[in-house]
Tab-separated table of N, CA and C in Angstrom:
chain	number	residue	atom	x	y	z
A	62	ALA	N	0.788	-1.292	0.316
A	62	ALA	CA	-0.158	-0.013	0.114
A	62	ALA	C	0.998	1.598	-0.086
A	63	SER	N	1.923	1.273	0.831
A	63	SER	CA	2.976	2.290	0.725
A	63	SER	C	3.272	2.518	-0.214
A	64	LYS	N	3.694	1.486	-1.332
A	64	LYS	CA	4.198	1.676	-2.569
A	64	LYS	C	3.785	2.284	-3.814
A	65	HIS	N	2.235	1.885	-3.459
A	65	HIS	CA	1.417	2.602	-4.004
A	65	HIS	C	0.923	4.066	-4.123
A	66	LEU	N	0.829	4.512	-2.902
A	66	LEU	CA	0.946	5.573	-2.491
A	66	LEU	C	1.696	6.538	-3.106
A	67	ASP	N	3.347	6.005	-2.557
A	67	ASP	CA	4.950	6.564	-3.207
A	67	ASP	C	4.542	6.860	-4.773
A	68	LYS	N	3.832	6.077	-5.504
A	68	LYS	CA	3.911	6.246	-7.120
A	68	LYS	C	2.659	7.047	-7.569
A	69	LEU	N	1.696	7.297	-6.866
A	69	LEU	CA	0.564	7.834	-6.587
A	69	LEU	C	1.440	9.457	-6.261
A	70	LEU	N	1.422	9.487	-5.336
A	70	LEU	CA	2.289	10.872	-5.017
A	70	LEU	C	3.152	11.486	-5.927
A	71	ASP	N	4.079	10.514	-6.451
A	71	ASP	CA	5.292	10.672	-7.601
A	71	ASP	C	4.134	11.098	-8.875
A	72	GLU	N	3.266	10.485	-9.596
A	72	GLU	CA	2.535	10.973	-10.399
A	72	GLU	C	1.674	12.889	-10.181
A	73	ILE	N	1.450	12.832	-9.161
A	73	ILE	CA	1.042	14.212	-8.867
A	73	ILE	C	2.012	15.080	-8.961
A	74	LYS	N	2.759	14.817	-8.271
A	74	LYS	CA	3.983	15.858	-8.789
A	74	LYS	C	4.449	16.035	-10.008
A	75	LYS	N	4.678	14.861	-10.548
A	75	LYS	CA	5.244	15.292	-12.507
A	75	LYS	C	3.732	16.122	-12.694
A	76	LEU	N	2.493	16.121	-12.415
A	76	LEU	CA	1.802	16.758	-12.786
A	76	LEU	C	1.414	18.131	-12.310
A	77	LYS	N	2.415	18.633	-11.224
A	77	LYS	CA	2.376	19.723	-11.196
A	77	LYS	C	3.812	20.278	-11.246
A	78	LYS	N	5.074	19.338	-11.767
A	78	LYS	CA	5.828	20.205	-12.239
A	78	LYS	C	5.865	20.370	-13.784
A	79	ASN	N	4.913	19.803	-14.471
A	79	ASN	CA	4.690	19.776	-15.466
A	79	ASN	C	3.691	21.290	-15.574
A	80	LEU	N	2.646	21.472	-15.209
A	80	LEU	CA	2.282	22.603	-15.114
A	80	LEU	C	3.223	23.804	-14.680
A	81	ALA	N	4.129	24.107	-13.726
A	81	ALA	CA	4.853	24.747	-13.354
A	81	ALA	C	5.844	25.248	-14.816
A	82	TYR	N	6.297	23.945	-15.808
A	82	TYR	CA	7.023	24.570	-16.866
A	82	TYR	C	6.400	24.408	-18.430
A	83	ASN	N	5.100	23.865	-18.315
A	83	ASN	CA	4.141	24.127	-19.370
A	83	ASN	C	2.574	24.707	-18.752
A	84	PRO	N	2.463	25.890	-18.662
A	84	PRO	CA	1.304	26.621	-17.958
A	84	PRO	C	0.573	26.241	-19.200
A	85	SER	N	0.561	26.467	-20.088
A	85	SER	CA	-0.061	26.387	-21.535
A	85	SER	C	-0.784	25.069	-21.672
A	86	SER	N	-0.196	23.900	-21.170
A	86	SER	CA	-1.044	22.673	-21.003
A	86	SER	C	-2.023	22.613	-19.752
A	87	VAL	N	-2.431	23.402	-19.257
A	87	VAL	CA	-2.738	23.842	-18.185
A	87	VAL	C	-4.093	22.843	-18.144
A	88	ASP	N	-4.999	22.788	-19.274
A	88	ASP	CA	-6.528	21.911	-19.788
A	88	ASP	C	-6.190	20.662	-19.543
A	89	GLU	N	-4.847	20.049	-20.306
A	89	GLU	CA	-4.596	18.509	-20.503
A	89	GLU	C	-4.322	18.326	-19.146
A	90	ILE	N	-3.499	19.085	-18.198
A	90	ILE	CA	-2.866	18.776	-16.594
A	90	ILE	C	-4.144	18.612	-15.733
A	91	ASP	N	-5.169	19.666	-16.011
A	91	ASP	CA	-6.658	19.433	-15.477
A	91	ASP	C	-7.681	18.368	-14.977
A	92	THR	N	-7.166	17.991	-16.467
A	92	THR	CA	-8.310	16.862	-17.154
A	92	THR	C	-7.650	15.298	-16.438
A	93	SER	N	-6.265	15.213	-16.104
A	93	SER	CA	-5.354	14.328	-15.840
A	93	SER	C	-5.793	14.214	-14.038
A	94	SER	N	-5.539	15.346	-13.933
A	94	SER	CA	-5.647	15.674	-12.006
A	94	SER	C	-7.168	14.865	-11.669
A	95	ARG	N	-8.077	15.681	-12.424
A	95	ARG	CA	-9.585	15.745	-12.163
A	95	ARG	C	-9.350	13.581	-12.268
A	96	LYS	N	-9.274	13.000	-13.119
A	96	LYS	CA	-9.318	11.659	-13.099
A	96	LYS	C	-8.787	11.136	-12.063
A	97	PHE	N	-7.507	11.355	-11.164
A	97	PHE	CA	-6.949	10.824	-10.380
A	97	PHE	C	-7.978	11.058	-8.942
A	98	TYR	N	-8.608	12.365	-9.153
A	98	TYR	CA	-9.445	12.384	-8.044
A	98	TYR	C	-10.942	11.706	-7.903
A	99	SER	N	-11.121	11.633	-9.232
A	99	SER	CA	-12.415	11.242	-9.687
A	99	SER	C	-12.291	9.763	-9.014
A	100	LYS	N	-11.448	8.765	-9.689
A	100	LYS	CA	-10.720	7.678	-9.053
A	100	LYS	C	-10.937	7.069	-7.682
A	101	LEU	N	-10.221	8.158	-7.208
A	101	LEU	CA	-10.030	7.859	-5.685
A	101	LEU	C	-11.001	8.746	-5.014
A	102	SER	N	-11.981	9.323	-5.002
A	102	SER	CA	-13.327	9.444	-4.627
A	102	SER	C	-14.182	9.029	-4.811
A	103	SER	N	-14.369	8.235	-5.664
A	103	SER	CA	-15.349	6.978	-6.219
A	103	SER	C	-15.386	5.526	-5.540
A	104	ILE	N	-14.242	5.508	-4.436
A	104	ILE	CA	-14.567	4.150	-3.667
A	104	ILE	C	-15.515	4.425	-3.021
A	105	SER	N	-16.131	3.578	-2.538
A	105	SER	CA	-17.294	3.944	-1.420
A	105	SER	C	-16.693	3.797	0.133
A	106	ASP	N	-17.284	3.928	1.106
A	106	ASP	CA	-17.176	3.884	2.311
A	106	ASP	C	-17.247	2.610	2.732
A	107	GLU	N	-17.651	1.322	1.619
A	107	GLU	CA	-17.526	0.176	2.060
A	107	GLU	C	-16.492	-0.676	1.754
A	108	GLU	N	-16.239	-0.274	0.246
A	108	GLU	CA	-15.374	-0.410	-0.473
A	108	GLU	C	-14.119	-0.373	0.965
A	109	LYS	N	-13.195	0.975	1.457
A	109	LYS	CA	-12.793	1.661	2.344
A	109	LYS	C	-12.490	0.683	3.358
A	110	ILE	N	-13.467	0.325	4.253
A	110	ILE	CA	-13.601	-0.486	5.415
A	110	ILE	C	-13.230	-2.019	5.178
A	111	ILE	N	-13.379	-2.501	3.498
A	111	ILE	CA	-13.252	-3.658	3.645
A	111	ILE	C	-11.658	-3.520	3.372
A	112	ASN	N	-11.070	-2.539	2.539
A	112	ASN	CA	-9.823	-2.769	2.526
A	112	ASN	C	-8.998	-2.434	3.631
A	113	ILE	N	-9.274	-1.984	4.760
A	113	ILE	CA	-8.655	-1.605	5.737
A	113	ILE	C	-8.988	-3.365	6.908
A	114	ILE	N	-10.084	-3.941	6.616
A	114	ILE	CA	-10.404	-5.062	7.474
A	114	ILE	C	-9.404	-6.007	6.692
A	115	SER	N	-9.031	-5.853	5.294
A	115	SER	CA	-8.797	-6.903	4.911
A	115	SER	C	-7.015	-6.874	5.019
A	116	ALA	N	-6.814	-6.052	5.428
A	116	ALA	CA	-5.253	-5.534	5.907
A	116	ALA	C	-4.756	-6.186	7.112
A	117	GLY	N	-6.020	-6.466	7.932
A	117	GLY	CA	-5.571	-6.839	9.440
A	117	GLY	C	-5.319	-6.328	10.355
A	118	GLU	N	-4.842	-6.600	11.486
A	118	GLU	CA	-5.115	-5.517	12.568
A	118	GLU	C	-3.514	-4.671	12.513
A	119	ASN	N	-3.176	-3.789	13.127
A	119	ASN	CA	-2.049	-3.261	12.824
A	119	ASN	C	-2.007	-1.917	13.948
A	120	LYS	N	-1.457	-0.992	13.724
A	120	LYS	CA	-0.987	-0.098	14.665
A	120	LYS	C	-1.897	1.035	14.635
A	121	ILE	N	-2.784	1.058	13.314
A	121	ILE	CA	-4.080	2.008	13.492
A	121	ILE	C	-5.426	1.007	13.258
A	122	ALA	N	-5.562	0.057	13.618
A	122	ALA	CA	-6.646	-1.042	13.118
A	122	ALA	C	-6.833	-2.038	14.335
A	123	GLU	N	-7.809	-2.114	15.112
A	123	GLU	CA	-7.911	-3.389	16.346
A	123	GLU	C	-9.648	-3.986	16.051
A	124	PHE	N	-9.341	-5.036	16.195
A	124	PHE	CA	-10.891	-6.118	15.845
A	124	PHE	C	-11.242	-6.255	17.072
A	125	LYS	N	-12.822	-6.234	17.625
A	125	LYS	CA	-13.074	-6.876	18.712
A	125	LYS	C	-14.804	-7.791	18.264
A	126	GLU	N	-14.790	-8.699	18.254
A	126	GLU	CA	-16.372	-9.025	18.086
A	126	GLU	C	-17.381	-8.886	18.797
A	127	THR	N	-17.218	-8.388	19.773
A	127	THR	CA	-18.552	-7.330	20.737
A	127	THR	C	-17.763	-6.355	21.240
A	128	PHE	N	-18.281	-5.384	21.764
A	128	PHE	CA	-17.911	-4.578	22.612
A	128	PHE	C	-18.032	-5.073	24.177
A	129	GLY	N	-19.279	-5.274	24.637
A	129	GLY	CA	-19.962	-5.523	26.301
A	129	GLY	C	-20.025	-7.079	26.045
A	130	TYR	N	-20.615	-7.429	25.065
A	130	TYR	CA	-21.638	-8.918	25.119
A	130	TYR	C	-20.711	-10.201	25.392
A	131	ASN	N	-21.064	-11.032	25.469
A	131	ASN	CA	-20.286	-11.965	25.761
A	131	ASN	C	-20.750	-13.242	25.678
A	132	ARG	N	-20.309	-13.855	24.361
A	132	ARG	CA	-21.200	-14.739	23.604
A	132	ARG	C	-20.943	-16.114	24.295
A	133	HIS	N	-20.180	-16.501	25.132
A	133	HIS	CA	-20.506	-17.584	25.760
A	133	HIS	C	-21.048	-17.542	27.372
A	134	SER	N	-21.378	-16.789	27.762
A	134	SER	CA	-21.811	-16.880	29.147
A	134	SER	C	-23.012	-15.999	28.699
A	135	ASN	N	-23.441	-15.259	27.739
A	135	ASN	CA	-24.724	-14.797	26.947
A	135	ASN	C	-24.788	-13.528	28.178
A	136	ASP	N	-23.857	-12.783	28.874
A	136	ASP	CA	-24.070	-11.708	29.278
A	136	ASP	C	-23.418	-10.409	28.655
A	137	LYS	N	-24.860	-9.728	28.896
A	137	LYS	CA	-24.913	-8.545	28.086
A	137	LYS	C	-23.951	-7.383	28.509
A	138	ARG	N	-23.151	-7.231	29.233
A	138	ARG	CA	-22.229	-6.406	29.953
A	138	ARG	C	-21.104	-6.798	30.927
A	139	ASP	N	-20.174	-7.464	30.091
A	139	ASP	CA	-18.848	-8.391	30.203
A	139	ASP	C	-17.911	-7.138	30.579
A	140	GLU	N	-17.603	-6.794	31.949
A	140	GLU	CA	-16.825	-5.775	32.072
A	140	GLU	C	-15.112	-6.310	31.257
A	141	ARG	N	-14.568	-6.968	31.628
A	141	ARG	CA	-13.508	-7.628	30.899
A	141	ARG	C	-13.584	-7.061	29.435
A	142	LEU	N	-14.526	-7.649	28.652
A	142	LEU	CA	-14.794	-7.142	27.346
A	142	LEU	C	-14.536	-5.946	27.469
A	143	ILE	N	-15.492	-4.842	27.787
A	143	ILE	CA	-15.718	-3.684	27.661
A	143	ILE	C	-14.192	-2.937	28.187
A	144	LYS	N	-13.382	-3.253	29.356
A	144	LYS	CA	-12.330	-2.559	29.864
A	144	LYS	C	-11.211	-2.945	28.683
A	145	SER	N	-11.061	-4.310	27.750
A	145	SER	CA	-10.429	-4.373	26.726
A	145	SER	C	-10.604	-3.458	25.459
A	146	SER	N	-11.797	-2.840	25.377
A	146	SER	CA	-12.139	-2.153	24.058
A	146	SER	C	-11.782	-0.798	24.745
A	147	GLY	N	-11.623	-0.229	25.970
A	147	GLY	CA	-11.260	0.855	26.209
A	147	GLY	C	-10.161	1.255	25.973
A	148	LYS	N	-9.183	0.155	26.700
A	148	LYS	CA	-7.754	0.270	26.555
A	148	LYS	C	-7.366	0.469	25.299
A	149	ASN	N	-7.936	-0.312	24.041
A	149	ASN	CA	-7.134	0.103	22.777
A	149	ASN	C	-7.849	1.760	22.462
A	150	ILE	N	-8.816	2.093	22.559
A	150	ILE	CA	-9.535	3.536	22.434
A	150	ILE	C	-8.276	4.070	23.099
A	151	VAL	N	-7.960	3.993	24.597
A	151	VAL	CA	-7.072	5.256	25.177
A	151	VAL	C	-5.622	4.678	24.197
A	152	ALA	N	-5.005	3.721	23.865
A	152	ALA	CA	-3.973	3.538	23.544
A	152	ALA	C	-4.227	4.462	22.001
A	153	PHE	N	-4.889	4.244	21.340
A	153	PHE	CA	-5.109	4.938	20.105
A	153	PHE	C	-4.864	6.833	20.387
A	154	ILE	N	-5.678	7.146	21.454
A	154	ILE	CA	-5.551	8.600	21.375
A	154	ILE	C	-4.581	9.004	22.083
A	155	ASN	N	-3.551	7.844	22.784
A	155	ASN	CA	-2.436	8.398	23.449
A	155	ASN	C	-1.249	8.175	22.260
A	156	SER	N	-1.646	7.955	21.015
A	156	SER	CA	-0.719	6.980	20.023
A	156	SER	C	-0.638	8.419	19.127
A	157	ASN	N	-0.830	7.672	17.431
A	157	ASN	CA	-1.138	8.295	16.654
A	157	ASN	C	-2.538	8.269	16.228
A	158	GLY	N	-3.379	7.762	16.882
A	158	GLY	CA	-4.597	7.909	16.471
A	158	GLY	C	-5.038	6.202	16.153
A	159	GLY	N	-6.242	6.024	15.565
A	159	GLY	CA	-6.525	4.563	14.946
A	159	GLY	C	-8.109	4.256	14.699
A	160	LYS	N	-8.763	2.859	14.511
A	160	LYS	CA	-10.155	2.803	14.391
A	160	LYS	C	-10.343	1.433	15.131
A	161	LEU	N	-11.216	1.465	16.275
A	161	LEU	CA	-11.565	0.014	16.745
A	161	LEU	C	-12.886	-0.355	16.067
A	162	PHE	N	-12.626	-1.614	15.483
A	162	PHE	CA	-13.611	-2.323	14.619
A	162	PHE	C	-14.459	-3.535	15.632
A	163	ILE	N	-15.335	-3.127	15.951
A	163	ILE	CA	-16.601	-4.120	16.873
A	163	ILE	C	-17.135	-4.109	15.610
A	164	GLY	N	-16.913	-6.058	15.922
A	164	GLY	CA	-18.132	-6.814	14.957
A	164	GLY	C	-17.433	-7.414	13.974
A	165	VAL	N	-15.799	-7.865	14.046
A	165	VAL	CA	-14.881	-8.466	13.450
A	165	VAL	C	-13.878	-9.111	14.421
A	166	ASP	N	-13.908	-10.297	13.990
A	166	ASP	CA	-12.945	-11.123	14.824
A	166	ASP	C	-11.744	-10.969	14.308
A	167	ASP	N	-11.123	-11.208	15.198
A	167	ASP	CA	-9.015	-11.303	15.170
A	167	ASP	C	-8.770	-11.620	13.439
A	168	ASN	N	-9.511	-12.305	12.940
A	168	ASN	CA	-9.273	-12.790	11.940
A	168	ASN	C	-9.662	-12.140	10.320
A	169	GLY	N	-10.473	-10.771	11.090
A	169	GLY	CA	-10.759	-9.982	9.674
A	169	GLY	C	-11.863	-10.722	9.587
A	170	GLU	N	-12.863	-11.420	10.305
A	170	GLU	CA	-14.123	-12.019	9.591
A	170	GLU	C	-15.216	-11.042	10.121
A	171	ILE	N	-16.292	-10.329	9.366
A	171	ILE	CA	-17.027	-9.549	9.674
A	171	ILE	C	-18.271	-10.410	10.192
A	172	THR	N	-18.055	-10.305	12.004
A	172	THR	CA	-19.467	-11.389	12.479
A	172	THR	C	-20.477	-10.437	12.370
A	173	GLY	N	-20.643	-9.230	12.593
A	173	GLY	CA	-21.697	-8.416	12.834
A	173	GLY	C	-21.575	-8.360	14.466
A	174	ILE	N	-22.673	-7.008	14.714
A	174	ILE	CA	-23.210	-6.989	16.443
A	174	ILE	C	-24.439	-7.396	16.115
A	175	GLU	N	-24.975	-7.738	15.617
A	175	GLU	CA	-26.579	-8.454	15.975
A	175	GLU	C	-27.081	-9.174	17.168
A	176	GLU	N	-25.881	-9.496	17.527
A	176	GLU	CA	-26.697	-10.275	19.141
A	176	GLU	C	-26.347	-9.310	19.700
A	177	GLU	N	-25.637	-7.839	20.173
A	177	GLU	CA	-25.207	-7.406	21.009
A	177	GLU	C	-26.319	-6.551	20.596
A	178	LEU	N	-26.815	-6.080	19.510
A	178	LEU	CA	-27.671	-5.089	19.430
A	178	LEU	C	-29.302	-5.819	19.977
A	179	LYS	N	-29.347	-7.086	19.917
A	179	LYS	CA	-30.329	-7.862	20.448
A	179	LYS	C	-30.603	-7.724	22.084
A	180	LYS	N	-29.231	-7.543	22.562
A	180	LYS	CA	-29.377	-7.480	23.871
A	180	LYS	C	-29.699	-6.056	24.463
A	181	HIS	N	-29.566	-5.117	23.616
A	181	HIS	CA	-29.748	-3.934	23.822
A	181	HIS	C	-31.069	-3.213	23.563
A	182	LYS	N	-32.014	-4.598	22.861
A	182	LYS	CA	-33.444	-4.046	22.608
A	182	LYS	C	-33.612	-2.955	21.099
A	183	SER	N	-32.415	-1.959	21.370
A	183	SER	CA	-32.360	-1.120	19.764
A	183	SER	C	-30.910	-0.364	19.591
A	184	LEU	N	-30.883	-0.222	18.233
A	184	LEU	CA	-30.054	0.576	17.849
A	184	LEU	C	-29.611	1.595	18.728
A	185	ASP	N	-30.414	2.257	18.811
A	185	ASP	CA	-30.060	3.805	19.633
A	185	ASP	C	-29.765	3.264	21.524
A	186	ALA	N	-30.284	2.132	21.544
A	186	ALA	CA	-29.868	1.751	22.985
A	186	ALA	C	-28.407	1.217	23.288
A	187	PHE	N	-27.917	0.385	22.337
A	187	PHE	CA	-26.354	0.610	21.859
A	187	PHE	C	-25.440	1.389	21.870
A	188	LYS	N	-26.248	2.458	21.312
A	188	LYS	CA	-25.004	3.633	20.694
A	188	LYS	C	-24.883	4.550	22.478
A	189	MET	N	-26.601	4.600	22.884
A	189	MET	CA	-26.132	5.441	24.310
A	189	MET	C	-25.210	4.256	25.182
A	190	PHE	N	-25.399	2.870	25.235
A	190	PHE	CA	-24.691	2.083	25.855
A	190	PHE	C	-22.887	2.624	25.489
A	191	PHE	N	-22.905	2.174	24.418
A	191	PHE	CA	-21.493	3.024	23.923
A	191	PHE	C	-20.853	3.974	24.236
A	192	SER	N	-21.281	5.090	24.108
A	192	SER	CA	-21.020	6.555	24.181
A	192	SER	C	-21.035	6.843	25.655
A	193	GLU	N	-22.110	6.066	26.680
A	193	GLU	CA	-21.700	6.350	27.785
A	193	GLU	C	-20.865	5.442	28.802
A	194	ILE	N	-20.418	4.459	28.053
A	194	ILE	CA	-19.065	3.691	28.663
A	194	ILE	C	-18.073	4.592	28.264
A	195	ILE	N	-17.796	4.902	27.134
A	195	ILE	CA	-16.729	5.316	26.903
A	195	ILE	C	-16.498	7.006	27.284
A	196	ALA	N	-17.537	7.895	27.484
A	196	ALA	CA	-17.509	8.822	28.522
A	196	ALA	C	-17.122	8.615	29.873
A	197	THR	N	-17.690	7.415	30.393
A	197	THR	CA	-17.385	6.926	31.631
A	197	THR	C	-16.118	6.341	32.015
A	198	LYS	N	-16.174	5.510	30.984
A	198	LYS	CA	-14.243	5.019	31.116
A	198	LYS	C	-13.058	5.748	30.861
A	199	ILE	N	-13.148	6.776	29.908
A	199	ILE	CA	-12.083	7.288	29.791
A	199	ILE	C	-12.162	9.079	29.702
A	200	GLY	N	-13.515	9.135	30.391
A	200	GLY	CA	-13.330	10.615	30.954
A	200	GLY	C	-13.740	11.687	29.845
A	201	PRO	N	-14.767	12.724	29.982
A	201	PRO	CA	-15.192	13.678	29.423
A	201	PRO	C	-14.345	14.531	28.431
A	202	ILE	N	-13.264	14.870	29.289
A	202	ILE	CA	-11.878	15.578	27.896
A	202	ILE	C	-11.526	14.268	26.779
A	203	TYR	N	-11.409	13.588	27.197
A	203	TYR	CA	-10.821	12.305	25.658
A	203	TYR	C	-11.828	11.937	25.366
A	204	ASN	N	-13.030	12.074	25.917
A	204	ASN	CA	-14.457	11.331	25.226
A	204	ASN	C	-14.460	11.932	23.471
A	205	THR	N	-13.901	13.248	23.680
A	205	THR	CA	-14.205	14.248	22.634
A	205	THR	C	-13.364	13.635	21.266
A	206	HIS	N	-12.577	12.763	21.796
A	206	HIS	CA	-11.114	12.045	20.772
A	206	HIS	C	-12.192	11.034	19.992
A	207	VAL	N	-12.988	10.715	20.222
A	207	VAL	CA	-13.444	9.339	20.200
A	207	VAL	C	-15.079	9.312	19.063
A	208	ASP	N	-15.159	9.748	17.832
A	208	ASP	CA	-16.092	9.151	17.033
A	208	ASP	C	-16.523	8.237	16.795
A	209	PHE	N	-17.782	7.545	16.630
A	209	PHE	CA	-18.177	6.602	16.236
A	209	PHE	C	-19.624	6.331	15.463
A	210	LYS	N	-19.879	5.392	14.550
A	210	LYS	CA	-20.616	5.222	13.579
A	210	LYS	C	-20.772	3.648	13.099
A	211	ILE	N	-22.159	3.245	12.805
A	211	ILE	CA	-22.454	2.066	12.420
A	211	ILE	C	-22.271	1.703	11.596
A	212	TYR	N	-22.392	0.509	10.832
A	212	TYR	CA	-21.948	0.646	9.258
A	212	TYR	C	-22.558	-0.659	9.140
A	213	ASN	N	-23.290	-0.869	7.354
A	213	ASN	CA	-23.988	-2.041	6.858
A	213	ASN	C	-22.682	-2.528	6.197
A	214	ILE	N	-21.468	-3.997	6.715
A	214	ILE	CA	-20.998	-4.244	5.546
A	214	ILE	C	-20.728	-5.738	5.225
A	215	GLU	N	-21.433	-6.074	4.251
A	215	GLU	CA	-21.421	-7.499	3.883
A	215	GLU	C	-22.781	-8.152	4.794
A	216	ASP	N	-23.728	-6.980	5.104
A	216	ASP	CA	-24.972	-7.539	5.237
A	216	ASP	C	-24.778	-7.846	6.799
A	217	GLN	N	-23.471	-7.217	7.658
A	217	GLN	CA	-23.560	-7.275	8.782
A	217	GLN	C	-23.410	-5.570	9.666
A	218	LYS	N	-24.020	-5.278	10.563
A	218	LYS	CA	-23.698	-4.330	11.152
A	218	LYS	C	-22.412	-4.412	12.093
A	219	ILE	N	-21.514	-3.329	11.871
A	219	ILE	CA	-20.430	-3.439	12.557
A	219	ILE	C	-20.131	-1.570	13.073
A	220	LEU	N	-19.524	-1.489	14.744
A	220	LEU	CA	-19.723	-0.328	14.494
A	220	LEU	C	-18.056	0.137	14.584
A	221	ILE	N	-17.798	1.422	13.887
A	221	ILE	CA	-16.494	1.747	14.479
A	221	ILE	C	-15.631	2.772	14.731
A	222	ALA	N	-15.062	3.040	15.759
A	222	ALA	CA	-14.867	3.754	16.714
A	222	ALA	C	-13.655	4.476	16.497
A	223	ASP	N	-13.847	5.698	15.922
A	223	ASP	CA	-12.425	6.493	15.256
A	223	ASP	C	-11.662	7.272	16.514
A	224	CYS	N	-10.889	6.934	16.327
A	224	CYS	CA	-9.827	7.424	17.731
A	224	CYS	C	-8.476	8.274	17.319
A	225	LYS	N	-8.931	10.007	17.508
A	225	LYS	CA	-7.580	10.544	17.253
A	225	LYS	C	-7.094	10.930	18.444
A	226	LYS	N	-5.684	11.045	17.836
A	226	LYS	CA	-4.712	11.655	18.987
A	226	LYS	C	-5.121	12.972	19.596
A	227	SER	N	-5.055	12.784	20.850
A	227	SER	CA	-4.870	13.564	21.767
A	227	SER	C	-4.019	15.002	21.480
């Protein structure tokens, strides 16, 4: 991925250099740059998310099957699971940021959070539960560094917590 980005940056630099040396070719350069932009912006959110997941866990992506629901004990609020997710969120905030994917197992399989949503009775109730836990566990100051959204990926709902560096 890094090599592909480097190639893309080289192509963009060539376009800028060409524009500086050949301002009369502005229309041609503009057309080329718009094609690059169009291709990059046409990737859907779902495709972007699947690409990140398929790359596996790393410094900026962590996977959890559930947030607080223990599938083995059927416990809606397993504090060990919640603590584990909270630690990942805090680590992302204290480093360069990252994303916590809930509803994805360690192998990158999208398992979804449907069972957990059923335990909370509704999507909104689960969102409030998640938000309140994050605010309580990491505090109101750092809570502002976490945005989350639920996505439908491969017919499964997953929650992605986007954690910004503090």
